Amino acid sequence: MTRAPFLLLLATVLAATGPAPVTGTAQVVDGDTLRIGDTKVRLFGIDAPEISQQCTRQGASWACGEASARQLRSLVEGQQVACLVRGLDNYGRSVAVCSARAMELNRTMVAAGWAVAFRNYSSDYVADEVRAKAGRAGIWSSSFVLPQDYRLTVASTAQVAPVVGVQSRSSRVAQAPPVMGRCAIKGNRNRKGQWIYHVPGMPYYEATRAEEIFCSEAQAQAAGYRRALVR
């Protein structure tokens, strides 16, 4: 078989077996999440400030989460967005590398300082983050909590605070860390793609950055996580 027909056959097989690409006009949910039609897309390998997150610059708070979302919106507004899906996350979102105007959105957001490299899942954008940090671009001109740590703190605050009716995410960062027995179990996906949870007191608990937080081991297991192995 000659090279051209072989490549055509290979492309056909990959298209048939891999996740279908997601294309179309996009709505911005936050600095690392888009909605294209009925599909919610999480940008692979990056983590942007949550929409409610505040950063601190020269002693004053500013809405860095909203600024990150505006930056992503400026990149996709009025454009056709094409996303190559790599899989689904624990929330059922498509995890993808997306482009608009022949520009990769994932890398652009990190390089411009409006998102950080999500090292838990990829090292693809670490070099872009290092350059953005050195140049004090975007959120690197500020002091800020890593988005994943912010989510952990907000989730802990929401569980500890008494509320009536449906709980909503707090827009404020708690000052106290989560304590044992109060939704302090950390859920995280390891390098092998396995969903693992860590209980306070376990060897890697402090070093683990939570993607989700749980109040009990039963809750973590129901969500598809298994207990971290202690050797």
Tab-separated table of C-alpha atoms in Angstrom, residues 26-165:
chain	number	residue	atom	x	y	z
A	26	ALA	CA	-18.895	29.023	21.996
A	27	GLN	CA	-20.280	30.613	25.122
A	28	VAL	CA	-17.825	31.241	27.954
A	29	VAL	CA	-18.674	29.763	31.354
A	30	ASP	CA	-15.426	30.833	33.023
A	31	GLY	CA	-11.750	31.138	32.141
A	32	ASP	CA	-11.293	27.444	31.351
A	33	THR	CA	-14.780	26.262	30.409
A	34	LEU	CA	-16.874	26.705	27.274
A	35	ARG	CA	-20.301	25.638	26.140
A	36	ILE	CA	-20.650	24.690	22.481
A	37	GLY	CA	-24.229	23.804	21.687
A	38	ASP	CA	-25.272	21.288	24.333
A	39	THR	CA	-21.688	20.294	25.140
A	40	LYS	CA	-19.778	21.702	28.088
A	41	VAL	CA	-16.045	21.719	27.382
A	42	ARG	CA	-13.276	21.942	29.992
A	43	LEU	CA	-9.976	23.117	28.510
A	44	PHE	CA	-7.397	20.382	28.982
A	45	GLY	CA	-4.284	20.967	31.085
A	46	ILE	CA	-5.122	24.432	32.397
A	47	ASP	CA	-6.876	25.854	35.454
A	48	ALA	CA	-8.284	29.396	35.530
A	49	PRO	CA	-9.566	31.373	38.513
A	50	GLU	CA	-13.156	30.579	39.422
A	51	ILE	CA	-15.651	33.182	38.255
A	52	SER	CA	-16.201	34.348	41.862
A	53	GLN	CA	-12.497	34.341	42.746
A	54	GLN	CA	-10.712	37.500	43.872
A	55	CYS	CA	-6.986	38.236	43.595
A	56	THR	CA	-5.036	40.900	45.472
A	57	ARG	CA	-2.992	43.634	43.812
A	58	GLN	CA	-1.297	46.423	45.761
A	59	GLY	CA	-3.421	45.613	48.782
A	60	ALA	CA	-6.734	45.773	46.908
A	61	SER	CA	-8.958	42.910	45.757
A	62	TRP	CA	-9.980	42.626	42.134
A	63	ALA	CA	-12.202	40.213	40.248
A	64	CYS	CA	-9.532	38.107	38.547
A	65	GLY	CA	-12.007	35.270	37.876
A	66	GLU	CA	-14.247	37.561	35.879
A	67	ALA	CA	-11.216	39.049	34.107
A	68	SER	CA	-10.049	35.583	33.077
A	69	ALA	CA	-13.477	34.808	31.652
A	70	ARG	CA	-13.468	38.089	29.713
A	71	GLN	CA	-10.094	37.212	28.221
A	72	LEU	CA	-11.351	33.851	26.983
A	73	ARG	CA	-14.506	35.505	25.657
A	74	SER	CA	-12.409	37.950	23.638
A	75	LEU	CA	-10.667	34.990	21.983
A	76	VAL	CA	-13.816	33.090	20.967
A	77	GLU	CA	-16.454	35.758	20.418
A	78	GLY	CA	-17.810	35.571	16.882
A	79	GLN	CA	-15.418	32.747	16.002
A	80	GLN	CA	-15.797	29.096	15.104
A	81	VAL	CA	-14.206	27.049	17.865
A	82	ALA	CA	-12.864	23.541	17.224
A	83	CYS	CA	-12.177	21.226	20.163
A	84	LEU	CA	-10.313	17.902	20.047
A	85	VAL	CA	-11.806	15.886	22.864
A	86	ARG	CA	-9.500	13.769	25.040
A	87	GLY	CA	-12.147	12.330	27.315
A	88	LEU	CA	-14.682	13.224	29.996
A	89	ASP	CA	-14.047	14.561	33.487
A	90	ASN	CA	-15.837	13.527	36.650
A	91	TYR	CA	-18.577	16.074	35.992
A	92	GLY	CA	-19.351	14.710	32.528
A	93	ARG	CA	-17.679	17.606	30.717
A	94	SER	CA	-15.664	17.013	27.563
A	95	VAL	CA	-11.970	17.679	28.267
A	96	ALA	CA	-10.399	19.108	25.122
A	97	VAL	CA	-7.746	21.152	23.401
A	98	CYS	CA	-9.588	23.950	21.604
A	99	SER	CA	-8.644	26.416	18.904
A	100	ALA	CA	-10.101	29.553	17.350
A	101	ARG	CA	-8.593	31.627	14.537
A	102	ALA	CA	-5.820	28.998	14.214
A	103	MET	CA	-4.825	29.740	17.830
A	104	GLU	CA	-4.826	27.183	20.618
A	105	LEU	CA	-6.947	28.557	23.441
A	106	ASN	CA	-5.454	26.406	26.198
A	107	ARG	CA	-1.900	27.586	25.594
A	108	THR	CA	-2.920	31.184	24.924
A	109	MET	CA	-4.753	31.506	28.253
A	110	VAL	CA	-1.727	30.231	30.202
A	111	ALA	CA	0.803	32.219	28.158
A	112	ALA	CA	-1.189	35.424	28.739
A	113	GLY	CA	-1.290	34.769	32.466
A	114	TRP	CA	-5.057	34.212	32.746
A	115	ALA	CA	-4.787	30.546	33.726
A	116	VAL	CA	-2.177	28.287	35.307
A	117	ALA	CA	-0.841	24.957	34.095
A	118	PHE	CA	-2.923	22.200	35.705
A	119	ARG	CA	0.016	20.013	36.714
A	120	ASN	CA	-2.243	17.337	38.203
A	121	TYR	CA	-3.168	16.325	34.668
A	122	SER	CA	-0.520	17.604	32.273
A	123	SER	CA	2.847	19.318	32.016
A	124	ASP	CA	2.097	20.615	28.490
A	125	TYR	CA	1.740	24.229	29.575
A	126	VAL	CA	4.263	24.514	32.395
A	127	ALA	CA	6.804	26.399	30.255
A	128	ASP	CA	4.103	28.889	29.209
A	129	GLU	CA	3.206	29.441	32.854
A	130	VAL	CA	6.844	30.004	33.822
A	131	ARG	CA	7.181	32.730	31.170
A	132	ALA	CA	3.893	34.377	32.164
A	133	LYS	CA	4.916	34.384	35.814
A	134	ALA	CA	8.315	35.883	35.006
A	135	GLY	CA	6.616	38.627	32.999
A	136	ARG	CA	3.969	39.226	35.701
A	137	ALA	CA	1.270	38.784	33.075
A	138	GLY	CA	-2.424	38.556	33.937
A	139	ILE	CA	-3.045	37.145	37.404
A	140	TRP	CA	0.709	36.898	37.988
A	141	SER	CA	0.672	40.648	38.632
A	142	SER	CA	-1.267	39.744	41.785
A	143	SER	CA	-1.240	37.550	44.831
A	144	PHE	CA	-3.729	34.723	44.459
A	145	VAL	CA	-4.756	31.291	45.648
A	146	LEU	CA	-4.425	28.520	43.081
A	147	PRO	CA	-7.883	27.840	41.628
A	148	GLN	CA	-7.953	24.246	42.856
A	149	ASP	CA	-7.119	25.373	46.402
A	150	TYR	CA	-9.769	28.072	46.172
A	151	ARG	CA	-12.377	25.459	45.181
A	152	LEU	CA	-11.370	23.311	48.135
A	153	THR	CA	-11.721	26.193	50.579
A	154	VAL	CA	-15.063	27.323	49.178
A	155	ALA	CA	-16.438	23.784	49.276
A	156	SER	CA	-15.338	23.386	52.899
A	157	THR	CA	-16.896	26.716	53.850
A	158	ALA	CA	-20.181	25.811	52.188
A	159	GLN	CA	-20.362	22.535	54.123
A	160	VAL	CA	-19.481	24.019	57.509
A	161	ALA	CA	-21.749	27.076	57.267
A	162	PRO	CA	-25.423	26.391	58.198
A	163	VAL	CA	-27.726	27.232	55.294
A	164	VAL	CA	-31.425	26.895	54.537
A	165	GLY	CA	-32.524	25.330	51.266
